[in-house]
Coordinates of C-alpha atoms in Angstrom, one line a residue:
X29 CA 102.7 186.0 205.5
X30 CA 106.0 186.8 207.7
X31 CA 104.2 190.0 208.2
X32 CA 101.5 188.4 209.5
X33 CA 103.3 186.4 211.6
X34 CA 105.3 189.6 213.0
X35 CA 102.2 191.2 213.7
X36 CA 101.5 188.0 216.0
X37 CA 104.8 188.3 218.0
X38 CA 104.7 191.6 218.2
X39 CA 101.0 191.6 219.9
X40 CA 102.6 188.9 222.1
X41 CA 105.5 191.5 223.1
X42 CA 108.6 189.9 220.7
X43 CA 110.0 192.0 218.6
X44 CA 111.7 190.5 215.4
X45 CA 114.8 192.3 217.3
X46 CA 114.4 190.4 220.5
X47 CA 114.8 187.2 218.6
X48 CA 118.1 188.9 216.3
X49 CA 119.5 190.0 219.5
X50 CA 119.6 186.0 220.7
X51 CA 120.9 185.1 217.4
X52 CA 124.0 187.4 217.6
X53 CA 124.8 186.5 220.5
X54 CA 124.8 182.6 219.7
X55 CA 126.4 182.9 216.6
X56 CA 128.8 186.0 216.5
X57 CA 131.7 184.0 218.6
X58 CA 131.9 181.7 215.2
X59 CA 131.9 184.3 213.4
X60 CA 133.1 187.7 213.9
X61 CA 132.3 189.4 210.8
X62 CA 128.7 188.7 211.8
X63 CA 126.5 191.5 211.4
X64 CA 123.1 192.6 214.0
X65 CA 121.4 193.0 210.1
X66 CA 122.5 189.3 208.5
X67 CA 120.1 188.3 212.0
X68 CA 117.2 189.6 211.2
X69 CA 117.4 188.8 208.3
X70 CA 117.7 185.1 209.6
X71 CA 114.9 185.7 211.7
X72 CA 112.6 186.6 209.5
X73 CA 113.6 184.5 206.8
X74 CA 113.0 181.7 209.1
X75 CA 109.2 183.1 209.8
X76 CA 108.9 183.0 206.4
X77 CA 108.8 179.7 206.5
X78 CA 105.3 178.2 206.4
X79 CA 105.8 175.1 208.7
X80 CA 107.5 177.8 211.1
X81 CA 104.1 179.8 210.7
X82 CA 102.1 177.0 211.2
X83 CA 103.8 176.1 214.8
X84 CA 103.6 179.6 215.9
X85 CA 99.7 180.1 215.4
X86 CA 99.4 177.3 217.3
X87 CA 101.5 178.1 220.0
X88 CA 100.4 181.7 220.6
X89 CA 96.6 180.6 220.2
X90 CA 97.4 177.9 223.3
X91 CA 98.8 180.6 225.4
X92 CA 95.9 183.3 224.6
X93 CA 93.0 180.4 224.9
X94 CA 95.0 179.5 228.2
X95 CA 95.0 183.5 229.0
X96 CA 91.2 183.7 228.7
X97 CA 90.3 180.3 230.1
X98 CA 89.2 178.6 227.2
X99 CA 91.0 175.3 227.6
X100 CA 89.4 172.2 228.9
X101 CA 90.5 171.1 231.9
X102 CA 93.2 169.6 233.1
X103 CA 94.9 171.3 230.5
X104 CA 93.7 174.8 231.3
X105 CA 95.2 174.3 235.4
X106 CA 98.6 172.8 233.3
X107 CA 99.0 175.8 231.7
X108 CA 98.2 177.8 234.0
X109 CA 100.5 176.2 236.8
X110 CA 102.7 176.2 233.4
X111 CA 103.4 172.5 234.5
X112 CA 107.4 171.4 234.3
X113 CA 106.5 168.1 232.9
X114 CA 104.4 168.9 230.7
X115 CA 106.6 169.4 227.4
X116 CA 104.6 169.9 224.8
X117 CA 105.7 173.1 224.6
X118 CA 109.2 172.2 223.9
X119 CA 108.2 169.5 221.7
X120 CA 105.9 171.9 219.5
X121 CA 109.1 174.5 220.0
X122 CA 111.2 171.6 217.8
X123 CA 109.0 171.6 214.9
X124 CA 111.1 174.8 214.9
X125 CA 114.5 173.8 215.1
X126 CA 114.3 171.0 213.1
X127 CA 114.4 173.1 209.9
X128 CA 117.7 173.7 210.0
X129 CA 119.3 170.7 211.1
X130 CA 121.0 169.2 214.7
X131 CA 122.7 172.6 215.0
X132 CA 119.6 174.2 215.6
X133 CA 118.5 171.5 217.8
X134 CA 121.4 171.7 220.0
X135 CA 120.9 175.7 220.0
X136 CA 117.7 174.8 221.2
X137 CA 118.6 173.0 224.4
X138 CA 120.8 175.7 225.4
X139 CA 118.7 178.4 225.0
X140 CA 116.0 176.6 227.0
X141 CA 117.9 176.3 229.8
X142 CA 119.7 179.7 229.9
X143 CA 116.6 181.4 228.5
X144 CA 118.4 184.7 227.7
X145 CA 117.0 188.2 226.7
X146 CA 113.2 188.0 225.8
X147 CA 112.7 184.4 226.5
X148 CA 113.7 185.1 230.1
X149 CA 111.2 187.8 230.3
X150 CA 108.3 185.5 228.7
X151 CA 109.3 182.7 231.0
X152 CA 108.7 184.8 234.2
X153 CA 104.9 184.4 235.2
X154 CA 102.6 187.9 235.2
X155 CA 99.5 188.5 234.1
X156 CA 100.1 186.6 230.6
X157 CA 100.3 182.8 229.7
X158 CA 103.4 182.5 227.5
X159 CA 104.0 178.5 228.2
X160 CA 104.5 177.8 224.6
X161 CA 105.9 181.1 223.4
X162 CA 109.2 181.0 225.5
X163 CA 109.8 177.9 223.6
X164 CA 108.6 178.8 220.1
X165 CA 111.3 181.7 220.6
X166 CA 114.3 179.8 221.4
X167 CA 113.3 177.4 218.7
X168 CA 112.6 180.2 216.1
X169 CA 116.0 182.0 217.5
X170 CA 118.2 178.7 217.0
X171 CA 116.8 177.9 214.0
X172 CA 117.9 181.5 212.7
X173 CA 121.1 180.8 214.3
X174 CA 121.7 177.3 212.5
X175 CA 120.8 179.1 209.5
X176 CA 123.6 181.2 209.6
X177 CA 126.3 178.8 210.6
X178 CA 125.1 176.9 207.8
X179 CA 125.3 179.8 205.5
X180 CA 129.3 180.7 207.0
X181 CA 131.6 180.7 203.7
X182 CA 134.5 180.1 206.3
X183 CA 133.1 176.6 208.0
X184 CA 135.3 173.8 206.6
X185 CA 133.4 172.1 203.9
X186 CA 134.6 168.5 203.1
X187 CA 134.3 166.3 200.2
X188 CA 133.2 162.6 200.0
X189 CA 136.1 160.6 198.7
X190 CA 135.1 158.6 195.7
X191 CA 135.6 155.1 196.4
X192 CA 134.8 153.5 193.1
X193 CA 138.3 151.9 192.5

């Protein structure tokens, strides 16, 4: 189903390499035997997922209903006006980052307010709704990212002491 779900971003303009090129970027400074390949390999192992699947049909479907005016109002003018409290968008986004840990989660946060590469572009209004697939990509590119730090033979691993004495 990751093909699938390719098929999905890509229709939506994101490109598994948009998302790896985020990914690098976030994680390469921790490690610099990091490769651009080890990313999208992340990426997509993430979309693999099926709970990750799950959040981004949802998303994408709110965004194209919003595109073709199918959503009840208020929430069609919210998403249209792309409302800044409105949230849910983030909150669905975390479903995301969740999977792999705080990390991800704090990944999340950043990328949401620096909104680099293709999550600037899907941020900046046209003539598409993208409110929840910004989000869904910073999630889905932290998420990748926390993957990797996780998976870093060189992070400090520590052992719990046994205190039965």
């Amino acid at each position: 189903m990751s093909s699938n779900m390719e098929k999905w971003l890509n229709r939506r303009g994101v490109e598994v390499s948009d998302v790896a090129d985020i990914v690098f970027s976030l994680q390469r400074p921790y490690n610099p035997d990091l490769t651009y390949q080890e990313c999208e390999e992340s990426v997509l192992h993430v979309l693999g997922k099926r709970e990750v699947q799950y959040v981004l049909f949802t998303g994408i479907a709110l965004d194209e209903l919003a595109e073709r005016k199918l959503l009840p109002e208020p929430l069609q003018a919210i998403m249209e006006a792309d409302e800044s409290l409105y949230g849910v968008d983030e909150t669905l986004a975390l479903g995301i980052t969740n999977v792999y840990g705080m990390i991800g989660l704090t990944s999340f946060g950043y990328l949401d307010k620096v909104k680099p590469g293709i999550i600037r572009k899907l941020n900046e209004k046209g003539k598409h709704v993208h409110v929840f697939l910004d989000d869904l990509v910073a999630g889905l590119a932290a998420a990748a990212s926390a993957r990797i730090a996780h998976q870093d033979p060189k992070a400090v691993r520590y052992e719990i002491a046994d205190q039965t004495n």
